Coordinates of N, CA, C and O in Angstrom, one line a residue:
M4 N -19.1 86.4 150.1 CA -19.1 86.4 148.7 C -20.5 86.7 148.2 O -21.5 86.1 148.7
L5 N -20.7 87.7 147.4 CA -22.1 88.1 146.9 C -22.4 87.4 145.6 O -21.6 87.2 144.7
K6 N -23.6 86.8 145.6 CA -24.1 86.2 144.4 C -25.5 86.6 144.1 O -26.2 87.0 144.8
E7 N -25.8 86.5 142.8 CA -27.2 86.8 142.3 C -28.2 85.8 142.9 O -27.8 84.8 143.4
N8 N -29.5 86.0 142.9 CA -30.5 85.1 143.4 C -30.8 84.1 142.4 O -31.5 84.2 141.4
T9 N -30.1 82.9 142.5 CA -30.3 81.8 141.6 C -30.3 80.5 142.5 O -29.7 80.4 143.5
F10 N -31.1 79.5 141.9 CA -31.2 78.2 142.6 C -31.6 77.2 141.5 O -32.5 77.4 140.8
T11 N -30.7 76.2 141.3 CA -30.9 75.3 140.3 C -30.8 73.9 140.9 O -29.8 73.7 141.6
G12 N -31.6 73.0 140.5 CA -31.6 71.6 141.0 C -31.8 70.6 139.9 O -32.7 70.9 139.0
V13 N -30.9 69.6 139.8 CA -31.1 68.6 138.8 C -30.9 67.2 139.4 O -29.9 67.0 140.0
E14 N -31.9 66.3 139.2 CA -31.7 65.0 139.6 C -31.0 64.2 138.5 O -31.3 64.2 137.4
L15 N -29.8 63.6 138.9 CA -29.0 62.9 137.9 C -29.4 61.5 137.7 O -28.8 60.8 136.9
G16 N -30.5 61.0 138.3 CA -30.9 59.7 138.2 C -30.8 58.8 139.4 O -30.1 59.3 140.4
S17 N -31.2 57.6 139.3 CA -31.1 56.8 140.5 C -29.6 56.3 140.7 O -28.9 56.1 139.7
Q18 N -29.3 56.2 141.9 CA -27.9 55.6 142.2 C -27.7 54.3 141.6 O -26.6 53.8 141.2
F19 N -28.9 53.6 141.4 CA -28.7 52.2 140.8 C -28.4 52.2 139.4 O -28.0 51.2 138.9
L20 N -28.5 53.3 138.7 CA -28.2 53.4 137.3 C -26.7 53.5 136.9 O -26.2 53.3 135.9
Y21 N -26.0 53.9 138.1 CA -24.5 54.3 137.8 C -23.7 53.1 138.3 O -23.9 52.5 139.3
S22 N -22.6 52.9 137.5 CA -21.6 51.9 137.8 C -20.3 52.6 137.7 O -20.2 53.8 137.4
E23 N -19.1 51.9 138.0 CA -17.8 52.5 137.8 C -17.7 53.0 136.3 O -16.9 53.9 136.1
E24 N -18.3 52.1 135.4 CA -18.1 52.5 134.0 C -18.9 53.8 133.6 O -18.6 54.5 132.8
H25 N -20.1 53.9 134.2 CA -21.0 55.0 133.8 C -21.4 55.7 135.1 O -22.6 55.6 135.5
G26 N -20.6 56.5 135.6 CA -20.9 57.4 136.8 C -21.6 58.7 136.5 O -21.8 59.0 135.3
A27 N -22.0 59.4 137.5 CA -22.6 60.7 137.4 C -21.6 61.7 136.8 O -20.5 61.7 137.1
I28 N -22.1 62.5 135.9 CA -21.2 63.6 135.3 C -22.0 64.9 135.6 O -23.1 65.1 135.2
A29 N -21.2 65.8 136.3 CA -21.8 67.1 136.7 C -20.6 67.9 136.9 O -19.6 67.5 137.4
F30 N -20.7 69.3 136.6 CA -19.8 70.3 137.0 C -20.4 71.6 137.3 O -21.4 71.9 136.8
S31 N -19.6 72.4 137.9 CA -20.0 73.8 138.2 C -18.6 74.5 138.4 O -17.8 74.2 139.3
A32 N -18.5 75.6 137.7 CA -17.3 76.5 137.8 C -17.6 77.9 137.9 O -18.6 78.4 137.4
T33 N -16.7 78.7 138.4 CA -16.9 80.1 138.6 C -15.6 80.8 138.2 O -14.5 80.3 138.2
S34 N -15.9 82.1 137.9 CA -14.6 83.0 137.6 C -14.7 84.2 138.7 O -15.7 84.7 138.9
S35 N -13.6 84.4 139.3 CA -13.6 85.3 140.4 C -12.9 86.6 140.1 O -12.4 87.2 141.1
H36 N -12.7 87.0 138.9 CA -12.1 88.3 138.6 C -12.5 88.8 137.3 O -13.1 88.0 136.5
N37 N -12.4 90.1 137.0 CA -12.7 90.7 135.8 C -12.0 90.0 134.5 O -10.8 89.6 134.8
Q38 N -12.6 89.9 133.5 CA -11.9 89.4 132.3 C -12.6 90.0 131.0 O -13.8 90.2 130.9
N39 N -11.7 90.1 130.1 CA -12.1 90.6 128.7 C -12.0 89.3 127.9 O -10.9 88.7 127.8
V40 N -13.1 88.9 127.3 CA -13.1 87.8 126.5 C -13.1 88.2 125.0 O -14.1 88.8 124.6
L41 N -12.0 88.0 124.3 CA -11.9 88.5 122.9 C -12.9 87.7 122.0 O -13.2 86.5 122.4
E42 N -13.3 88.2 120.9 CA -14.1 87.5 120.0 C -13.7 86.1 119.6 O -12.4 85.9 119.5
N43 N -14.6 85.1 119.7 CA -14.4 83.8 119.3 C -13.4 83.1 120.3 O -12.8 82.0 120.0
T44 N -13.2 83.6 121.5 CA -12.4 82.8 122.5 C -13.4 82.5 123.7 O -14.4 83.1 123.9
T45 N -13.1 81.5 124.5 CA -13.9 81.0 125.5 C -13.7 81.8 126.8 O -12.6 82.4 127.1
V46 N -14.8 81.8 127.6 CA -14.7 82.3 129.0 C -13.8 81.4 129.7 O -14.0 80.2 129.7
K47 N -12.9 81.9 130.6 CA -12.1 81.1 131.5 C -12.6 81.1 132.9 O -13.0 82.1 133.4
Y48 N -12.6 79.9 133.5 CA -13.1 79.8 134.8 C -11.9 79.4 135.8 O -10.9 79.0 135.3
H49 N -12.1 79.8 137.0 CA -10.9 79.7 138.0 C -11.2 78.8 139.1 O -10.1 78.3 139.6
T50 N -12.3 78.5 139.4 CA -12.6 77.6 140.5 C -13.7 76.5 140.1 O -14.7 76.9 139.6
K51 N -13.3 75.2 140.3 CA -14.3 74.2 140.2 C -15.0 74.0 141.5 O -14.3 73.7 142.5
L52 N -16.3 74.2 141.6 CA -17.1 73.8 142.7 C -17.4 72.4 142.8 O -17.4 71.8 143.8
V53 N -17.7 71.9 141.6 CA -18.0 70.4 141.5 C -17.5 70.0 140.2 O -17.6 70.7 139.1
D54 N -16.9 68.8 140.0 CA -16.5 68.3 138.7 C -16.4 66.8 138.8 O -15.4 66.1 138.8
D55 N -17.6 66.1 138.9 CA -17.7 64.7 139.0 C -17.5 64.2 137.5 O -18.2 64.6 136.6
G56 N -16.4 63.5 137.3 CA -16.1 63.0 136.0 C -14.9 63.8 135.3 O -14.5 63.4 134.3
D57 N -14.5 64.8 136.0 CA -13.3 65.6 135.5 C -13.5 66.0 134.1 O -12.6 65.7 133.3
S58 N -14.6 66.5 133.7 CA -14.9 66.8 132.3 C -14.8 68.2 131.9 O -14.9 68.5 130.7
L59 N -14.6 69.2 132.8 CA -14.4 70.6 132.4 C -12.9 70.9 132.6 O -12.3 70.8 133.6
N60 N -12.4 71.5 131.5 CA -11.0 72.0 131.5 C -11.0 73.4 131.8 O -11.4 74.3 131.1
L61 N -10.5 73.7 133.0 CA -10.5 75.1 133.5 C -9.7 76.1 132.5 O -10.1 77.2 132.3
S62 N -8.5 75.6 132.1 CA -7.7 76.5 131.3 C -8.3 76.7 129.9 O -8.1 77.8 129.4
S63 N -9.1 75.9 129.4 CA -9.7 76.1 128.1 C -11.1 76.6 128.2 O -11.7 77.1 127.3
G64 N -11.8 76.4 129.3 CA -13.1 76.6 129.6 C -14.2 75.8 128.8 O -15.4 76.2 128.6
V65 N -13.7 74.6 128.4 CA -14.5 73.7 127.6 C -14.9 72.4 128.2 O -14.0 71.8 129.0
F66 N -16.1 72.0 128.2 CA -16.6 70.8 128.7 C -16.6 69.7 127.7 O -16.9 70.0 126.5
T67 N -16.0 68.5 128.0 CA -16.0 67.4 127.0 C -16.8 66.2 127.5 O -16.6 65.8 128.6
A68 N -17.8 65.8 126.7 CA -18.8 64.7 127.2 C -18.0 63.4 127.2 O -17.4 63.1 126.2
Q69 N -18.0 62.6 128.3 CA -17.4 61.3 128.4 C -18.4 60.3 127.9 O -17.9 59.2 127.6
S70 N -19.7 60.5 127.9 CA -20.6 59.6 127.4 C -21.8 60.2 126.7 O -22.1 61.4 127.0
S71 N -22.4 59.5 125.8 CA -23.6 60.1 125.1 C -24.8 60.1 126.1 O -25.0 59.3 127.0
G72 N -25.6 61.2 125.7 CA -26.9 61.4 126.5 C -27.3 62.8 126.5 O -26.8 63.6 125.8
Y73 N -28.3 63.0 127.3 CA -28.9 64.5 127.4 C -28.2 65.2 128.5 O -28.2 64.6 129.7
Y74 N -27.8 66.4 128.3 CA -27.2 67.2 129.3 C -27.9 68.6 129.4 O -28.5 69.0 128.4
M75 N -27.9 69.1 130.7 CA -28.4 70.4 130.8 C -27.2 71.4 131.2 O -26.4 71.0 132.0
F76 N -27.2 72.6 130.6 CA -26.1 73.5 130.8 C -26.8 74.8 131.3 O -27.8 75.3 130.8
H77 N -26.1 75.5 132.3 CA -26.5 76.8 132.8 C -25.3 77.7 132.7 O -24.2 77.4 133.0
L78 N -25.6 79.0 132.2 CA -24.5 80.0 132.1 C -25.1 81.2 132.6 O -26.2 81.6 132.4
F79 N -24.3 81.9 133.5 CA -24.7 83.2 134.0 C -23.4 84.1 134.0 O -22.3 83.7 134.3
S80 N -23.7 85.5 133.7 CA -22.6 86.4 133.8 C -23.1 87.8 134.0 O -24.3 88.0 133.7
T81 N -22.2 88.7 134.5 CA -22.5 90.1 134.6 C -21.3 90.9 134.0 O -20.2 90.5 134.1
S82 N -21.8 91.9 133.2 CA -20.8 92.7 132.6 C -20.2 93.8 133.6 O -20.8 94.1 134.6
R83 N -19.1 94.3 133.2 CA -18.6 95.5 134.0 C -19.4 96.6 133.7 O -20.2 96.6 132.6
Q84 N -19.4 97.7 134.5 CA -20.2 98.9 134.4 C -20.1 99.5 133.1 O -19.0 99.7 132.6
H85 N -21.2 99.7 132.4 CA -21.2 100.4 131.1 C -20.4 99.6 130.0 O -19.8 100.2 129.1
E86 N -20.4 98.3 130.2 CA -19.7 97.4 129.2 C -20.6 96.4 128.7 O -21.6 96.1 129.3
E87 N -20.4 95.8 127.6 CA -21.2 94.8 127.0 C -20.7 93.3 127.2 O -19.5 93.1 127.3
L88 N -21.7 92.4 127.4 CA -21.4 91.0 127.4 C -22.3 90.4 126.4 O -23.4 90.7 126.3
W89 N -21.7 89.5 125.5 CA -22.4 88.8 124.4 C -21.7 87.5 124.2 O -20.6 87.5 123.6
L90 N -22.2 86.4 124.8 CA -21.6 85.1 124.8 C -22.4 84.1 124.1 O -23.8 84.1 124.2
D91 N -21.9 83.2 123.3 CA -22.5 82.2 122.5 C -22.2 80.8 123.1 O -20.9 80.5 123.3
L92 N -23.1 80.0 123.4 CA -22.9 78.6 123.7 C -22.6 77.8 122.3 O -23.5 78.0 121.4
R93 N -21.6 77.1 122.3 CA -21.3 76.3 121.1 C -21.1 74.9 121.4 O -20.4 74.6 122.3
Q94 N -21.7 74.0 120.5 CA -21.4 72.6 120.6 C -20.7 72.1 119.5 O -21.0 72.4 118.3
N95 N -19.4 71.7 119.7 CA -18.5 71.3 118.6 C -18.3 72.5 117.6 O -18.2 72.2 116.4
G96 N -18.3 73.6 118.2 CA -18.1 74.9 117.3 C -19.3 75.5 116.7 O -19.3 76.5 116.2
A97 N -20.4 74.7 116.7 CA -21.7 75.2 116.2 C -22.5 76.0 117.2 O -22.6 75.6 118.3
Y98 N -23.1 77.1 116.7 CA -23.9 77.9 117.5 C -25.1 77.2 118.1 O -25.9 76.5 117.3
V99 N -25.4 77.5 119.4 CA -26.6 76.9 120.0 C -27.5 78.0 120.5 O -28.7 78.0 120.2
C100 N -27.0 78.9 121.4 CA -27.7 79.9 121.9 C -26.8 81.0 122.5 O -25.7 80.8 122.6
S101 N -27.5 82.2 123.0 CA -26.6 83.3 123.5 C -27.1 83.8 124.7 O -28.2 83.5 125.2
I102 N -26.3 84.6 125.4 CA -26.7 85.6 126.5 C -26.2 86.9 126.1 O -25.1 87.0 125.5
Y103 N -26.9 88.0 126.4 CA -26.6 89.3 126.1 C -26.8 90.2 127.2 O -28.0 90.1 127.8
G104 N -26.0 91.2 127.5 CA -26.3 92.2 128.5 C -25.5 93.5 128.2 O -24.3 93.4 127.9
F105 N -26.3 94.6 128.4 CA -25.7 95.9 128.3 C -26.6 96.9 129.0 O -27.9 96.9 128.6
T106 N -26.2 97.8 129.8 CA -26.9 99.0 130.3 C -26.1 100.2 130.3 O -24.9 100.0 130.5
E107 N -26.7 101.3 130.1 CA -25.9 102.5 130.3 C -25.7 102.8 131.7 O -26.6 102.7 132.6
F108 N -24.5 103.1 132.1 CA -24.1 103.5 133.5 C -24.3 102.5 134.6 O -24.4 102.9 135.7
D109 N -24.4 101.3 134.2 CA -24.6 100.2 135.2 C -24.1 98.9 134.7 O -23.5 98.8 133.6
W110 N -24.3 97.8 135.6 CA -23.8 96.5 135.3 C -25.0 95.8 134.7 O -26.2 96.0 135.0
A111 N -24.8 94.9 133.8 CA -25.9 94.1 133.1 C -25.6 92.6 133.4 O -24.5 92.2 133.4
S112 N -26.7 92.0 133.7 CA -26.6 90.5 134.0 C -27.4 89.7 132.9 O -28.5 90.2 132.5
A113 N -27.0 88.5 132.6 CA -27.7 87.7 131.7 C -27.4 86.2 132.0 O -26.3 85.9 132.6
G114 N -28.4 85.4 131.7 CA -28.2 83.9 131.9 C -29.1 83.1 131.0 O -30.1 83.7 130.4
N115 N -28.7 81.9 130.8 CA -29.5 81.0 129.9 C -29.3 79.5 130.3 O -28.3 79.2 131.0
S116 N -30.3 78.7 130.0 CA -30.2 77.2 130.2 C -30.5 76.6 128.9 O -31.4 77.1 128.1
V117 N -30.0 75.4 128.7 CA -30.3 74.6 127.6 C -30.1 73.2 127.9 O -29.3 72.7 128.7
I118 N -30.9 72.3 127.2 CA -30.6 70.9 127.2 C -30.3 70.4 125.8 O -30.9 70.7 124.8
L119 N -29.2 69.6 125.7 CA -28.5 69.2 124.5 C -28.3 67.7 124.6 O -28.0 67.2 125.6
H120 N -28.5 67.0 123.5 CA -28.1 65.6 123.3 C -26.6 65.7 122.8 O -26.2 66.3 121.8
L121 N -25.7 65.1 123.5 CA -24.1 65.0 123.2 C -23.7 63.7 123.0 O -24.4 62.8 123.7
S122 N -22.9 63.5 122.1 CA -22.2 62.2 121.8 C -20.9 62.1 122.6 O -20.4 63.2 122.9
S123 N -20.4 61.0 122.9 CA -19.1 61.0 123.6 C -18.1 61.7 122.8 O -18.0 61.5 121.5
G124 N -17.4 62.5 123.5 CA -16.3 63.3 122.8 C -16.7 64.7 122.4 O -15.9 65.5 122.0
D125 N -18.0 65.0 122.3 CA -18.5 66.3 122.0 C -18.0 67.4 123.0 O -17.8 67.0 124.2
N126 N -17.8 68.6 122.5 CA -17.4 69.6 123.6 C -18.4 70.8 123.5 O -19.1 71.1 122.4
V127 N -18.5 71.5 124.6 CA -19.4 72.6 124.8 C -18.7 73.7 125.5 O -17.9 73.4 126.4
G128 N -18.7 74.9 125.0 CA -18.2 76.0 125.7 C -18.8 77.3 125.4 O -19.7 77.4 124.5
F129 N -18.6 78.4 126.2 CA -19.1 79.7 126.0 C -18.1 80.6 125.4 O -17.0 80.8 126.0
Y130 N -18.3 81.2 124.3 CA -17.4 82.0 123.5 C -17.9 83.5 123.3 O -19.1 83.6 123.2
S131 N -17.0 84.4 123.3 CA -17.5 85.8 123.1 C -17.9 85.8 121.6 O -17.2 85.2 120.7
R132 N -19.0 86.4 121.3 CA -19.6 86.4 119.9 C -18.6 87.0 118.9 O -17.9 88.0 119.3
P133 N -18.6 86.5 117.7 CA -17.7 87.0 116.7 C -18.0 88.6 116.5 O -19.2 89.0 116.5
G134 N -16.9 89.4 116.4 CA -17.0 90.8 116.2 C -17.3 91.6 117.6 O -17.4 92.8 117.5
H135 N -17.2 90.9 118.7 CA -17.5 91.5 120.0 C -16.5 91.0 120.9 O -16.1 89.8 121.0
E136 N -16.2 91.9 121.9 CA -15.4 91.6 123.0 C -16.2 91.8 124.3 O -16.9 92.8 124.5
S137 N -16.4 90.7 125.1 CA -17.2 90.7 126.2 C -16.4 91.1 127.5 O -15.3 90.6 127.7
H138 N -16.9 92.0 128.3 CA -16.2 92.5 129.5 C -17.0 92.0 130.8 O -18.0 92.6 131.1
L139 N -16.4 91.0 131.4 CA -17.1 90.3 132.4 C -16.6 90.8 133.8 O -15.4 91.0 134.0
F140 N -17.6 91.0 134.7 CA -17.2 91.5 136.1 C -17.0 90.3 137.1 O -17.7 89.2 136.9
G141 N -16.1 90.5 137.9 CA -15.9 89.5 139.0 C -14.8 89.9 139.9 O -13.9 90.7 139.6
S142 N -14.9 89.5 141.1 CA -13.8 89.7 142.2 C -13.9 88.6 143.2 O -14.9 87.7 143.1
A143 N -13.0 88.4 144.0 CA -13.0 87.3 145.0 C -14.2 87.2 145.8 O -14.7 86.2 146.1
D144 N -14.8 88.4 146.1 CA -16.1 88.4 147.0 C -17.3 88.6 146.1 O -18.4 88.8 146.7
H145 N -17.3 88.8 144.8 CA -18.4 89.0 143.9 C -18.3 88.1 142.7 O -17.6 88.4 141.7
V146 N -18.8 86.8 142.8 CA -18.7 85.9 141.9 C -20.1 85.8 141.0 O -21.0 85.4 141.5
F147 N -19.9 86.3 139.8 CA -21.1 86.4 138.9 C -21.0 85.5 137.7 O -22.0 85.2 137.0
T148 N -19.9 85.1 137.2 CA -19.7 84.4 136.1 C -19.6 82.9 136.4 O -18.7 82.5 137.1
T149 N -20.6 82.1 136.0 CA -20.6 80.7 136.2 C -21.1 79.9 135.1 O -21.7 80.3 134.2
F150 N -20.6 78.7 135.1 CA -20.9 77.7 134.0 C -21.1 76.4 134.7 O -20.2 75.9 135.4
S151 N -22.3 75.8 134.5 CA -22.6 74.5 135.2 C -23.4 73.5 134.2 O -23.9 74.1 133.2
G152 N -23.1 72.3 134.4 CA -23.7 71.3 133.6 C -23.8 70.0 134.2 O -23.1 69.7 135.2
A153 N -24.8 69.2 133.8 CA -25.0 67.8 134.3 C -25.7 66.9 133.2 O -26.5 67.5 132.5
Q154 N -25.3 65.7 133.2 CA -25.8 64.7 132.3 C -27.2 64.3 133.0 O -27.2 63.9 134.2
L155 N -28.3 64.5 132.4 CA -29.6 64.2 132.9 C -29.9 62.7 132.7 O -30.4 62.1 133.6
V156 N -29.6 62.2 131.6 CA -29.7 60.7 131.4 C -28.7 60.2 130.3 O -28.4 61.0 129.3
S157 N -28.1 59.2 130.6 CA -27.1 58.6 129.6 C -27.9 57.8 128.6 O -28.9 57.2 128.8
D158 N -27.3 57.7 127.4 CA -27.8 56.8 126.4 C -27.8 55.3 126.8 O -28.6 54.5 126.2
F159 N -27.0 55.0 127.9 CA -26.9 53.7 128.3 C -28.0 53.3 129.3 O -28.3 52.2 129.6
D160 N -28.7 54.4 129.9 CA -29.8 54.2 130.9 C -31.0 53.6 130.2 O -31.4 53.9 129.1

């Protein structure tokens, strides 16, 4: 499986801070095939690498916060050759940030990270920008579209 050069680490806090009621929340998901993401629709992921807290819905591509606190999110994707990708991170439907990639005659890659404060029940997803269709590259042995997140600190901590 070919991957871009990325490495991310996040400490989720001391083991002593977590109980059955307030466990660690982290997820990482990938997409393993080409997909066209129509405007205002979410990127769909196919494989959960990690999902402590079962908070990412693969079929919708949306993460739902189980508890209030600060969260870090990472998104990375590669466009198909000579195609555009333009994805927006949205929290509860409101724009937060974007990634954009396009090159003539080649593949384009883009990534971004953000830290957000979420309340319990808030949702976060990556959507193709209004007025644009994103053409994402992927195959079983070339996984470039990823979405990861972790709660850095709970409001209960």
